[in-house]
Amino acid sequence: MVRPGENPMQVRLAADDAGPARVRERFLQGEPVETGVRNPILNSWQRSRSLGLSPEQSELPFRQDFDPEGRLVRAASPVLDQLRSRLAGSQMNIALADGRGTVLQRRFGEPSMARTLPPFQSIPGAVFAEQFAGTNGIGLALAERQLVTVYGAEHFAERSQSNACSAIPVRDPLSGRIEGILCLGYPRSIANPALATLTRKAAEAIERRLLEQSSAREHGLLQAYLDATRRARTGEPPGTSPSIGVDDLAQRLDQDDEATLRGKAAELLASGQRGAVEVALSRGRRVTLVARPVTSPSRSEGIAVEAIVPDGSPGRRPDVPHRAEPPGLHAEHALVIPAAPSAEHVPDTAPGLEAATAGPGSTAGDSADVPAGGLVLVGEPEVASFAVAARRRLELLSEASTRIGTTLDVRRTAQELAETAVPQLADFVTIDLPEAVVRGEESADPRADLLRTVVHGIRDDCPFFPVGKRVDFSPTTPHLRCLTSGQAVLEPDLKAAAAWLTQDPELTERLLGHVHSLIAVPLVARGVVLGIAAFYRSQDPAPFGDDDRSLAQELATRAALSIDNARRYTREHSMVLALQRSLLPQGLPDQDAVEVAHRYLPAESWVGGDWYDVIPLSSTRVALVIGDVVGHGMHSAANMGRLRTAAHNFAELDLSPDEVLTHLDKLVARLDQEECDKTPYDSTGCIGATCLYAIYDPTTQRCTMARAGHPPPALVGPDGTVTFPDLPAGPPLGLGGLPFETAEIDLPDHSQLVLYTDGLIENRQQDIDVALDQLRGCLSHPDRAPEDTCETVLETAAPAHPSDDIALLVARTHALDADRIFTQDLPADPALVADVRADALRQLTEWGLDESAFVVELLLSELVTNAIRHGSGPIQVRLIHGRTLICEVSDTKSTAPHLRRAATTDEGGRGLFLVAQLAKTWGTRYTPGGKVIWVECAIDMP
């Protein structure tokens, strides 16, 4: 404002708007425009074009039904006059419009401007709403619901190309509703950064005057109540009123009781009519709240809410318990809320949250027939409804903090957002997420990858796109506009939202029969666009307001963080699961010892380190391994892969089960030390594991097993008997210092050996003995194939919601026929080598393997000769006819031969080289009584 002696505001040249002008020209010619103009301006242009507006349009509609002396005009007129003084002598056009865009008042920095401007710019009544005037300050401020500035070529209409303006909504301070628009217009050649600040401060001044009007009405209602109460108590002896002062009440009431009373009183006041409600307080006390109409001398109508004592007879002053008073008070100590406060208790400002709504009714004189009590609230019902709504919004936000994000599932979290918002905020909610987000990834283009993920509402008959359908929104719809701006977009009246109506005319026409107001909110967290939440109102005739938009934005922000957490978890879970599955066996090796089936079931919340393996060994034997690495996540999966690889390598050495576990124990201890050295203060980096290692020999039908802290296997006999052998447990891998023990068990042909991890039998909801009994029942069907056994176990015995990984390995044994095994014992006599070769050749002939006779003869000659020369007797020769032909020569000496390259001058050392060239593979296996040298020859299977 201009003070005495000050000069009017000076303006300076504005920036050149040649860029927007060129962009606008391309836009009007139908070319695609994405850059060079601000998003709100581009959105407004697109809406103007969708409305069928012409840039050459010069006339605007005029309305005569506005109130030139209304509440907004009364509050704004002094402020507009001060603005005119502040801007005196400038080419400024000051306009005040109502919530529909109709200009109510005009002021000019230079009064002569009113005679030179066209009527729509100089007199009240012109409508500048966007649907009539296109892009302009008033229309854009109504659409964006915030301070906006429009320069020259950013206007849609040709008539405004030489102008610029700053406009801001003027809101009711109590309801937050937009009452009107304050707009400052000026030539585009002049601008000043202070204009936006000046516009904002002027709007705030108008809003303060609107609040003062409400405060004056509230004061009048309170004074009317006090006057009526004094008249009703004329002649009443002093000190007999069953009431206490407002300040005393605040000190004596428990905080929870006070909040309960004020909350119930606000709801009663918001109803706007006579009524009563009984309120239960702590310690069994009850108070009745009564609402009655009040009319002030200025004819403002409101409601007074009083608290009535259960026994309100005159002359009795009930006790009001102090906060520090111990519990156990009887019902007669009923709580009394203050009656008519004295003058010193009358507030100087508006009651604020304690104000409430009033409806039609009689005057305060009606209080004569109401029992004496204490005043709780007095005010207008409309104001009280705002207080009630504010409290319910806080309650909804509090509820959202506990209801949204209870799981780490993207779809479920989105569903929880919808369930929280309906019906407290909206009647229908739809949530659209990019398909990539549902998978746990970031979407490359969220606008083109949206999938309808949630549809939730008070009814199921609303014709929204169904869940699972891909949705495509046009750039002008509120849904994509909210993504572009990053802020919630409010469409109070969908029937007037042209961009929304043109998206899918047939669908929107059907939707308008169910919904009438919309808030579209972007789901954005940590800079990642996660989708769109759309809130629709149906039953409540009042449209969404800015408070609703803020609430929807807050709910969406909280939900977006939970959805992003779920997305990140889903991504990590998928990566860990993919790593885990890639480290598990991708297929089963060819072997004849066992028929195998396996399953891996990850936990619901994470992926652990469970693993299994089937490893073919020499002489038709097979190793069955199962283990569990402590922990979960990527770290656990990686350690599982290292452990499985190590187990493979140790198995290649043909070690016994206890020796394999000993080597694995040392490996885990070393890895654990390395991890703990990296993270000395983080125990989660340390490693631990359990393992069970079994070797089955089909030639002897014996199984040798050892375990390291792992659950024992289940053995299913051919007759269906299920046992859990009591194997020596052994310590978990990584502890070190303790030996592992082996046990040998006979497994008749067609027995089943079932290996599993603890996730199958350890469940918080049931005892382990019950789980083992269920497993026993599933396995007591020996006629089932291993694949069917796996399916039955997971369907019947596994927990419905596993909290730990489950690995399952089922192996049905097959014995090798005795006629496919040739065994011969001989002393360490070189003269018997020829006899051994002859007997072996006869056996090969019986097996129909004459083509392999020459090779086998050479191999046996070398192996038996080496055993006689370098070993010690007795010597055993064994031929096994399986998938391949296996030749074994064993002796009682533990010294093993080593393959080396002989020099040209060496007389020996070429025997093993010859064996390696002729055989498919060969090796040494140590036994408690010595060693076995074995070779494997490929044959054509009959």
PDB file of N, CA, C and O in Angstrom, residues 491-551:
ATOM      1  N   GLU A 491     -10.915 -32.226  -9.492  1.00  0.00           N
ATOM      2  CA  GLU A 491     -12.008 -31.909 -10.415  1.00  0.00           C
ATOM      3  C   GLU A 491     -13.300 -31.937  -9.609  1.00  0.00           C
ATOM      4  O   GLU A 491     -13.917 -32.993  -9.446  1.00  0.00           O
ATOM      5  N   PRO A 492     -13.723 -30.786  -9.061  1.00  0.00           N
ATOM      6  CA  PRO A 492     -14.916 -30.802  -8.195  1.00  0.00           C
ATOM      7  C   PRO A 492     -16.162 -31.273  -8.916  1.00  0.00           C
ATOM      8  O   PRO A 492     -16.991 -31.958  -8.335  1.00  0.00           O
ATOM      9  N   ASP A 493     -16.293 -30.904 -10.178  1.00  0.00           N
ATOM     10  CA  ASP A 493     -17.501 -31.251 -10.939  1.00  0.00           C
ATOM     11  C   ASP A 493     -17.069 -31.964 -12.209  1.00  0.00           C
ATOM     12  O   ASP A 493     -16.569 -31.344 -13.152  1.00  0.00           O
ATOM     13  N   LEU A 494     -17.246 -33.268 -12.239  1.00  0.00           N
ATOM     14  CA  LEU A 494     -16.812 -34.036 -13.404  1.00  0.00           C
ATOM     15  C   LEU A 494     -17.634 -33.715 -14.645  1.00  0.00           C
ATOM     16  O   LEU A 494     -17.160 -33.902 -15.763  1.00  0.00           O
ATOM     17  N   LYS A 495     -18.845 -33.244 -14.463  1.00  0.00           N
ATOM     18  CA  LYS A 495     -19.651 -32.897 -15.631  1.00  0.00           C
ATOM     19  C   LYS A 495     -19.073 -31.705 -16.377  1.00  0.00           C
ATOM     20  O   LYS A 495     -19.366 -31.511 -17.563  1.00  0.00           O
ATOM     21  N   ALA A 496     -18.260 -30.906 -15.686  1.00  0.00           N
ATOM     22  CA  ALA A 496     -17.639 -29.747 -16.321  1.00  0.00           C
ATOM     23  C   ALA A 496     -16.184 -30.011 -16.696  1.00  0.00           C
ATOM     24  O   ALA A 496     -15.511 -29.118 -17.221  1.00  0.00           O
ATOM     25  N   ALA A 497     -15.676 -31.223 -16.433  1.00  0.00           N
ATOM     26  CA  ALA A 497     -14.281 -31.554 -16.737  1.00  0.00           C
ATOM     27  C   ALA A 497     -14.205 -32.082 -18.161  1.00  0.00           C
ATOM     28  O   ALA A 497     -14.294 -33.289 -18.406  1.00  0.00           O
ATOM     29  N   ALA A 498     -14.049 -31.169 -19.111  1.00  0.00           N
ATOM     30  CA  ALA A 498     -14.108 -31.543 -20.525  1.00  0.00           C
ATOM     31  C   ALA A 498     -13.027 -32.549 -20.886  1.00  0.00           C
ATOM     32  O   ALA A 498     -13.273 -33.492 -21.651  1.00  0.00           O
ATOM     33  N   ALA A 499     -11.811 -32.368 -20.350  1.00  0.00           N
ATOM     34  CA  ALA A 499     -10.718 -33.282 -20.696  1.00  0.00           C
ATOM     35  C   ALA A 499     -11.011 -34.697 -20.222  1.00  0.00           C
ATOM     36  O   ALA A 499     -10.670 -35.675 -20.883  1.00  0.00           O
ATOM     37  N   TRP A 500     -11.665 -34.807 -19.079  1.00  0.00           N
ATOM     38  CA  TRP A 500     -12.026 -36.132 -18.578  1.00  0.00           C
ATOM     39  C   TRP A 500     -13.168 -36.731 -19.398  1.00  0.00           C
ATOM     40  O   TRP A 500     -13.189 -37.923 -19.691  1.00  0.00           O
ATOM     41  N   LEU A 501     -14.103 -35.892 -19.795  1.00  0.00           N
ATOM     42  CA  LEU A 501     -15.258 -36.376 -20.547  1.00  0.00           C
ATOM     43  C   LEU A 501     -14.860 -36.898 -21.916  1.00  0.00           C
ATOM     44  O   LEU A 501     -15.462 -37.850 -22.431  1.00  0.00           O
ATOM     45  N   THR A 502     -13.862 -36.294 -22.546  1.00  0.00           N
ATOM     46  CA  THR A 502     -13.473 -36.704 -23.897  1.00  0.00           C
ATOM     47  C   THR A 502     -12.545 -37.915 -23.895  1.00  0.00           C
ATOM     48  O   THR A 502     -12.207 -38.420 -24.960  1.00  0.00           O
ATOM     49  N   GLN A 503     -12.102 -38.381 -22.727  1.00  0.00           N
ATOM     50  CA  GLN A 503     -11.201 -39.527 -22.675  1.00  0.00           C
ATOM     51  C   GLN A 503     -11.867 -40.762 -23.270  1.00  0.00           C
ATOM     52  O   GLN A 503     -11.310 -41.436 -24.121  1.00  0.00           O
ATOM     53  N   ASP A 504     -13.045 -41.089 -22.822  1.00  0.00           N
ATOM     54  CA  ASP A 504     -13.818 -42.220 -23.328  1.00  0.00           C
ATOM     55  C   ASP A 504     -15.283 -41.843 -23.146  1.00  0.00           C
ATOM     56  O   ASP A 504     -15.881 -42.132 -22.108  1.00  0.00           O
ATOM     57  N   PRO A 505     -15.901 -41.153 -24.129  1.00  0.00           N
ATOM     58  CA  PRO A 505     -17.252 -40.599 -23.938  1.00  0.00           C
ATOM     59  C   PRO A 505     -18.268 -41.621 -23.467  1.00  0.00           C
ATOM     60  O   PRO A 505     -19.090 -41.327 -22.595  1.00  0.00           O
ATOM     61  N   GLU A 506     -18.223 -42.831 -24.017  1.00  0.00           N
ATOM     62  CA  GLU A 506     -19.221 -43.825 -23.642  1.00  0.00           C
ATOM     63  C   GLU A 506     -19.044 -44.254 -22.183  1.00  0.00           C
ATOM     64  O   GLU A 506     -20.020 -44.331 -21.422  1.00  0.00           O
ATOM     65  N   LEU A 507     -17.809 -44.504 -21.780  1.00  0.00           N
ATOM     66  CA  LEU A 507     -17.566 -44.920 -20.406  1.00  0.00           C
ATOM     67  C   LEU A 507     -17.857 -43.786 -19.433  1.00  0.00           C
ATOM     68  O   LEU A 507     -18.488 -44.000 -18.385  1.00  0.00           O
ATOM     69  N   THR A 508     -17.382 -42.588 -19.732  1.00  0.00           N
ATOM     70  CA  THR A 508     -17.592 -41.471 -18.809  1.00  0.00           C
ATOM     71  C   THR A 508     -19.066 -41.139 -18.652  1.00  0.00           C
ATOM     72  O   THR A 508     -19.501 -40.727 -17.577  1.00  0.00           O
ATOM     73  N   GLU A 509     -19.836 -41.325 -19.696  1.00  0.00           N
ATOM     74  CA  GLU A 509     -21.278 -41.066 -19.576  1.00  0.00           C
ATOM     75  C   GLU A 509     -21.909 -42.033 -18.589  1.00  0.00           C
ATOM     76  O   GLU A 509     -22.767 -41.659 -17.782  1.00  0.00           O
ATOM     77  N   ARG A 510     -21.461 -43.287 -18.620  1.00  0.00           N
ATOM     78  CA  ARG A 510     -21.983 -44.257 -17.657  1.00  0.00           C
ATOM     79  C   ARG A 510     -21.468 -43.965 -16.252  1.00  0.00           C
ATOM     80  O   ARG A 510     -22.172 -44.129 -15.264  1.00  0.00           O
ATOM     81  N   LEU A 511     -20.210 -43.530 -16.149  1.00  0.00           N
ATOM     82  CA  LEU A 511     -19.640 -43.224 -14.841  1.00  0.00           C
ATOM     83  C   LEU A 511     -20.337 -42.044 -14.176  1.00  0.00           C
ATOM     84  O   LEU A 511     -20.479 -42.009 -12.955  1.00  0.00           O
ATOM     85  N   LEU A 512     -20.766 -41.058 -14.981  1.00  0.00           N
ATOM     86  CA  LEU A 512     -21.407 -39.872 -14.412  1.00  0.00           C
ATOM     87  C   LEU A 512     -22.719 -40.218 -13.714  1.00  0.00           C
ATOM     88  O   LEU A 512     -23.226 -39.416 -12.927  1.00  0.00           O
ATOM     89  N   GLY A 513     -23.267 -41.373 -14.010  1.00  0.00           N
ATOM     90  CA  GLY A 513     -24.452 -41.808 -13.286  1.00  0.00           C
ATOM     91  C   GLY A 513     -24.135 -42.319 -11.896  1.00  0.00           C
ATOM     92  O   GLY A 513     -25.043 -42.573 -11.106  1.00  0.00           O
ATOM     93  N   HIS A 514     -22.836 -42.465 -11.598  1.00  0.00           N
ATOM     94  CA  HIS A 514     -22.426 -42.998 -10.297  1.00  0.00           C
ATOM     95  C   HIS A 514     -21.556 -42.035  -9.507  1.00  0.00           C
ATOM     96  O   HIS A 514     -21.612 -42.038  -8.272  1.00  0.00           O
ATOM     97  N   VAL A 515     -20.721 -41.242 -10.177  1.00  0.00           N
ATOM     98  CA  VAL A 515     -19.767 -40.371  -9.485  1.00  0.00           C
ATOM     99  C   VAL A 515     -19.906 -38.949 -10.013  1.00  0.00           C
ATOM    100  O   VAL A 515     -20.393 -38.734 -11.132  1.00  0.00           O
ATOM    101  N   HIS A 516     -19.463 -37.987  -9.190  1.00  0.00           N
ATOM    102  CA  HIS A 516     -19.606 -36.595  -9.629  1.00  0.00           C
ATOM    103  C   HIS A 516     -18.384 -35.742  -9.327  1.00  0.00           C
ATOM    104  O   HIS A 516     -18.291 -34.598  -9.777  1.00  0.00           O
ATOM    105  N   SER A 517     -17.414 -36.255  -8.547  1.00  0.00           N
ATOM    106  CA  SER A 517     -16.249 -35.454  -8.179  1.00  0.00           C
ATOM    107  C   SER A 517     -15.034 -36.367  -8.118  1.00  0.00           C
ATOM    108  O   SER A 517     -15.162 -37.555  -7.786  1.00  0.00           O
ATOM    109  N   LEU A 518     -13.857 -35.810  -8.430  1.00  0.00           N
ATOM    110  CA  LEU A 518     -12.653 -36.640  -8.579  1.00  0.00           C
ATOM    111  C   LEU A 518     -11.431 -35.926  -8.025  1.00  0.00           C
ATOM    112  O   LEU A 518     -11.278 -34.714  -8.178  1.00  0.00           O
ATOM    113  N   ILE A 519     -10.550 -36.704  -7.396  1.00  0.00           N
ATOM    114  CA  ILE A 519      -9.199 -36.266  -7.051  1.00  0.00           C
ATOM    115  C   ILE A 519      -8.243 -37.309  -7.604  1.00  0.00           C
ATOM    116  O   ILE A 519      -8.343 -38.497  -7.254  1.00  0.00           O
ATOM    117  N   ALA A 520      -7.340 -36.892  -8.473  1.00  0.00           N
ATOM    118  CA  ALA A 520      -6.305 -37.779  -9.024  1.00  0.00           C
ATOM    119  C   ALA A 520      -4.979 -37.422  -8.370  1.00  0.00           C
ATOM    120  O   ALA A 520      -4.567 -36.261  -8.373  1.00  0.00           O
ATOM    121  N   VAL A 521      -4.328 -38.423  -7.787  1.00  0.00           N
ATOM    122  CA  VAL A 521      -3.111 -38.190  -7.014  1.00  0.00           C
ATOM    123  C   VAL A 521      -1.998 -39.078  -7.567  1.00  0.00           C
ATOM    124  O   VAL A 521      -2.205 -40.280  -7.755  1.00  0.00           O
ATOM    125  N   PRO A 522      -0.807 -38.498  -7.807  1.00  0.00           N
ATOM    126  CA  PRO A 522       0.310 -39.347  -8.246  1.00  0.00           C
ATOM    127  C   PRO A 522       0.898 -40.113  -7.065  1.00  0.00           C
ATOM    128  O   PRO A 522       0.991 -39.596  -5.952  1.00  0.00           O
ATOM    129  N   LEU A 523       1.274 -41.332  -7.314  1.00  0.00           N
ATOM    130  CA  LEU A 523       1.973 -42.141  -6.313  1.00  0.00           C
ATOM    131  C   LEU A 523       3.460 -42.062  -6.636  1.00  0.00           C
ATOM    132  O   LEU A 523       3.948 -42.733  -7.550  1.00  0.00           O
ATOM    133  N   VAL A 524       4.159 -41.230  -5.898  1.00  0.00           N
ATOM    134  CA  VAL A 524       5.584 -40.991  -6.148  1.00  0.00           C
ATOM    135  C   VAL A 524       6.320 -41.146  -4.826  1.00  0.00           C
ATOM    136  O   VAL A 524       5.911 -40.587  -3.803  1.00  0.00           O
ATOM    137  N   ALA A 525       7.401 -41.907  -4.834  1.00  0.00           N
ATOM    138  CA  ALA A 525       8.224 -42.092  -3.633  1.00  0.00           C
ATOM    139  C   ALA A 525       9.679 -42.183  -4.040  1.00  0.00           C
ATOM    140  O   ALA A 525      10.029 -42.928  -4.973  1.00  0.00           O
ATOM    141  N   ARG A 526      10.511 -41.402  -3.379  1.00  0.00           N
ATOM    142  CA  ARG A 526      11.960 -41.411  -3.629  1.00  0.00           C
ATOM    143  C   ARG A 526      12.283 -41.138  -5.091  1.00  0.00           C
ATOM    144  O   ARG A 526      13.218 -41.710  -5.655  1.00  0.00           O
ATOM    145  N   GLY A 527      11.478 -40.276  -5.702  1.00  0.00           N
ATOM    146  CA  GLY A 527      11.713 -39.897  -7.086  1.00  0.00           C
ATOM    147  C   GLY A 527      11.240 -40.897  -8.114  1.00  0.00           C
ATOM    148  O   GLY A 527      11.425 -40.685  -9.316  1.00  0.00           O
ATOM    149  N   VAL A 528      10.616 -41.985  -7.694  1.00  0.00           N
ATOM    150  CA  VAL A 528      10.141 -43.023  -8.608  1.00  0.00           C
ATOM    151  C   VAL A 528       8.629 -42.902  -8.752  1.00  0.00           C
ATOM    152  O   VAL A 528       7.907 -42.868  -7.759  1.00  0.00           O
ATOM    153  N   VAL A 529       8.143 -42.812  -9.989  1.00  0.00           N
ATOM    154  CA  VAL A 529       6.703 -42.762 -10.255  1.00  0.00           C
ATOM    155  C   VAL A 529       6.149 -44.174 -10.162  1.00  0.00           C
ATOM    156  O   VAL A 529       6.549 -45.071 -10.901  1.00  0.00           O
ATOM    157  N   LEU A 530       5.222 -44.362  -9.233  1.00  0.00           N
ATOM    158  CA  LEU A 530       4.688 -45.692  -8.960  1.00  0.00           C
ATOM    159  C   LEU A 530       3.289 -45.894  -9.503  1.00  0.00           C
ATOM    160  O   LEU A 530       2.831 -47.041  -9.581  1.00  0.00           O
ATOM    161  N   GLY A 531       2.586 -44.820  -9.870  1.00  0.00           N
ATOM    162  CA  GLY A 531       1.246 -44.997 -10.397  1.00  0.00           C
ATOM    163  C   GLY A 531       0.338 -43.835 -10.052  1.00  0.00           C
ATOM    164  O   GLY A 531       0.796 -42.743  -9.691  1.00  0.00           O
ATOM    165  N   ILE A 532      -0.972 -44.086 -10.159  1.00  0.00           N
ATOM    166  CA  ILE A 532      -1.992 -43.052  -9.963  1.00  0.00           C
ATOM    167  C   ILE A 532      -3.096 -43.622  -9.084  1.00  0.00           C
ATOM    168  O   ILE A 532      -3.573 -44.732  -9.309  1.00  0.00           O
ATOM    169  N   ALA A 533      -3.491 -42.841  -8.091  1.00  0.00           N
ATOM    170  CA  ALA A 533      -4.661 -43.177  -7.275  1.00  0.00           C
ATOM    171  C   ALA A 533      -5.754 -42.165  -7.577  1.00  0.00           C
ATOM    172  O   ALA A 533      -5.515 -40.952  -7.533  1.00  0.00           O
ATOM    173  N   ALA A 534      -6.940 -42.642  -7.913  1.00  0.00           N
ATOM    174  CA  ALA A 534      -8.071 -41.767  -8.232  1.00  0.00           C
ATOM    175  C   ALA A 534      -9.171 -41.990  -7.201  1.00  0.00           C
ATOM    176  O   ALA A 534      -9.614 -43.121  -6.978  1.00  0.00           O
ATOM    177  N   PHE A 535      -9.596 -40.892  -6.567  1.00  0.00           N
ATOM    178  CA  PHE A 535     -10.643 -40.928  -5.536  1.00  0.00           C
ATOM    179  C   PHE A 535     -11.906 -40.296  -6.117  1.00  0.00           C
ATOM    180  O   PHE A 535     -11.859 -39.169  -6.618  1.00  0.00           O
ATOM    181  N   TYR A 536     -13.023 -41.006  -6.044  1.00  0.00           N
ATOM    182  CA  TYR A 536     -14.292 -40.546  -6.609  1.00  0.00           C
ATOM    183  C   TYR A 536     -15.319 -40.405  -5.493  1.00  0.00           C
ATOM    184  O   TYR A 536     -15.364 -41.220  -4.566  1.00  0.00           O
ATOM    185  N   ARG A 537     -16.139 -39.368  -5.617  1.00  0.00           N
ATOM    186  CA  ARG A 537     -17.227 -39.160  -4.661  1.00  0.00           C
ATOM    187  C   ARG A 537     -18.548 -39.431  -5.367  1.00  0.00           C
ATOM    188  O   ARG A 537     -18.746 -39.015  -6.512  1.00  0.00           O
ATOM    189  N   SER A 538     -19.458 -40.090  -4.650  1.00  0.00           N
ATOM    190  CA  SER A 538     -20.727 -40.491  -5.252  1.00  0.00           C
ATOM    191  C   SER A 538     -21.907 -40.097  -4.372  1.00  0.00           C
ATOM    192  O   SER A 538     -22.763 -39.320  -4.784  1.00  0.00           O
ATOM    193  N   GLN A 539     -21.961 -40.610  -3.144  1.00  0.00           N
ATOM    194  CA  GLN A 539     -23.133 -40.404  -2.296  1.00  0.00           C
ATOM    195  C   GLN A 539     -23.193 -39.001  -1.717  1.00  0.00           C
ATOM    196  O   GLN A 539     -24.255 -38.389  -1.668  1.00  0.00           O
ATOM    197  N   ASP A 540     -22.084 -38.493  -1.242  1.00  0.00           N
ATOM    198  CA  ASP A 540     -22.052 -37.153  -0.653  1.00  0.00           C
ATOM    199  C   ASP A 540     -22.283 -36.128  -1.756  1.00  0.00           C
ATOM    200  O   ASP A 540     -21.505 -36.047  -2.715  1.00  0.00           O
ATOM    201  N   PRO A 541     -23.363 -35.325  -1.676  1.00  0.00           N
ATOM    202  CA  PRO A 541     -23.619 -34.362  -2.750  1.00  0.00           C
ATOM    203  C   PRO A 541     -22.567 -33.257  -2.837  1.00  0.00           C
ATOM    204  O   PRO A 541     -22.407 -32.641  -3.892  1.00  0.00           O
ATOM    205  N   ALA A 542     -21.853 -33.011  -1.743  1.00  0.00           N
ATOM    206  CA  ALA A 542     -20.837 -31.959  -1.767  1.00  0.00           C
ATOM    207  C   ALA A 542     -19.628 -32.442  -2.547  1.00  0.00           C
ATOM    208  O   ALA A 542     -19.172 -33.578  -2.367  1.00  0.00           O
ATOM    209  N   PRO A 543     -19.089 -31.605  -3.410  1.00  0.00           N
ATOM    210  CA  PRO A 543     -17.910 -32.018  -4.176  1.00  0.00           C
ATOM    211  C   PRO A 543     -16.672 -32.051  -3.282  1.00  0.00           C
ATOM    212  O   PRO A 543     -16.666 -31.520  -2.166  1.00  0.00           O
ATOM    213  N   PHE A 544     -15.629 -32.674  -3.785  1.00  0.00           N
ATOM    214  CA  PHE A 544     -14.347 -32.638  -3.095  1.00  0.00           C
ATOM    215  C   PHE A 544     -13.859 -31.194  -2.997  1.00  0.00           C
ATOM    216  O   PHE A 544     -14.087 -30.384  -3.905  1.00  0.00           O
ATOM    217  N   GLY A 545     -13.161 -30.875  -1.912  1.00  0.00           N
ATOM    218  CA  GLY A 545     -12.549 -29.562  -1.747  1.00  0.00           C
ATOM    219  C   GLY A 545     -11.049 -29.672  -1.592  1.00  0.00           C
ATOM    220  O   GLY A 545     -10.463 -30.766  -1.687  1.00  0.00           O
ATOM    221  N   ASP A 546     -10.415 -28.553  -1.319  1.00  0.00           N
ATOM    222  CA  ASP A 546      -8.966 -28.546  -1.196  1.00  0.00           C
ATOM    223  C   ASP A 546      -8.498 -29.317   0.029  1.00  0.00           C
ATOM    224  O   ASP A 546      -7.417 -29.910   0.014  1.00  0.00           O
ATOM    225  N   ASP A 547      -9.286 -29.303   1.103  1.00  0.00           N
ATOM    226  CA  ASP A 547      -8.915 -30.107   2.262  1.00  0.00           C
ATOM    227  C   ASP A 547      -8.928 -31.586   1.913  1.00  0.00           C
ATOM    228  O   ASP A 547      -8.057 -32.355   2.341  1.00  0.00           O
ATOM    229  N   ASP A 548      -9.923 -31.984   1.134  1.00  0.00           N
ATOM    230  CA  ASP A 548      -9.972 -33.379   0.686  1.00  0.00           C
ATOM    231  C   ASP A 548      -8.778 -33.696  -0.209  1.00  0.00           C
ATOM    232  O   ASP A 548      -8.206 -34.786  -0.133  1.00  0.00           O
ATOM    233  N   ARG A 549      -8.422 -32.754  -1.052  1.00  0.00           N
ATOM    234  CA  ARG A 549      -7.263 -32.971  -1.919  1.00  0.00           C
ATOM    235  C   ARG A 549      -5.988 -33.134  -1.092  1.00  0.00           C
ATOM    236  O   ARG A 549      -5.166 -34.027  -1.368  1.00  0.00           O
ATOM    237  N   SER A 550      -5.826 -32.278  -0.073  1.00  0.00           N
ATOM    238  CA  SER A 550      -4.647 -32.392   0.781  1.00  0.00           C
ATOM    239  C   SER A 550      -4.628 -33.728   1.507  1.00  0.00           C
ATOM    240  O   SER A 550      -3.574 -34.363   1.645  1.00  0.00           O
ATOM    241  N   LEU A 551      -5.795 -34.166   1.977  1.00  0.00           N
ATOM    242  CA  LEU A 551      -5.875 -35.438   2.670  1.00  0.00           C
ATOM    243  C   LEU A 551      -5.540 -36.590   1.719  1.00  0.00           C
ATOM    244  O   LEU A 551      -4.790 -37.508   2.073  1.00  0.00           O
TER     245      LEU A 551
END
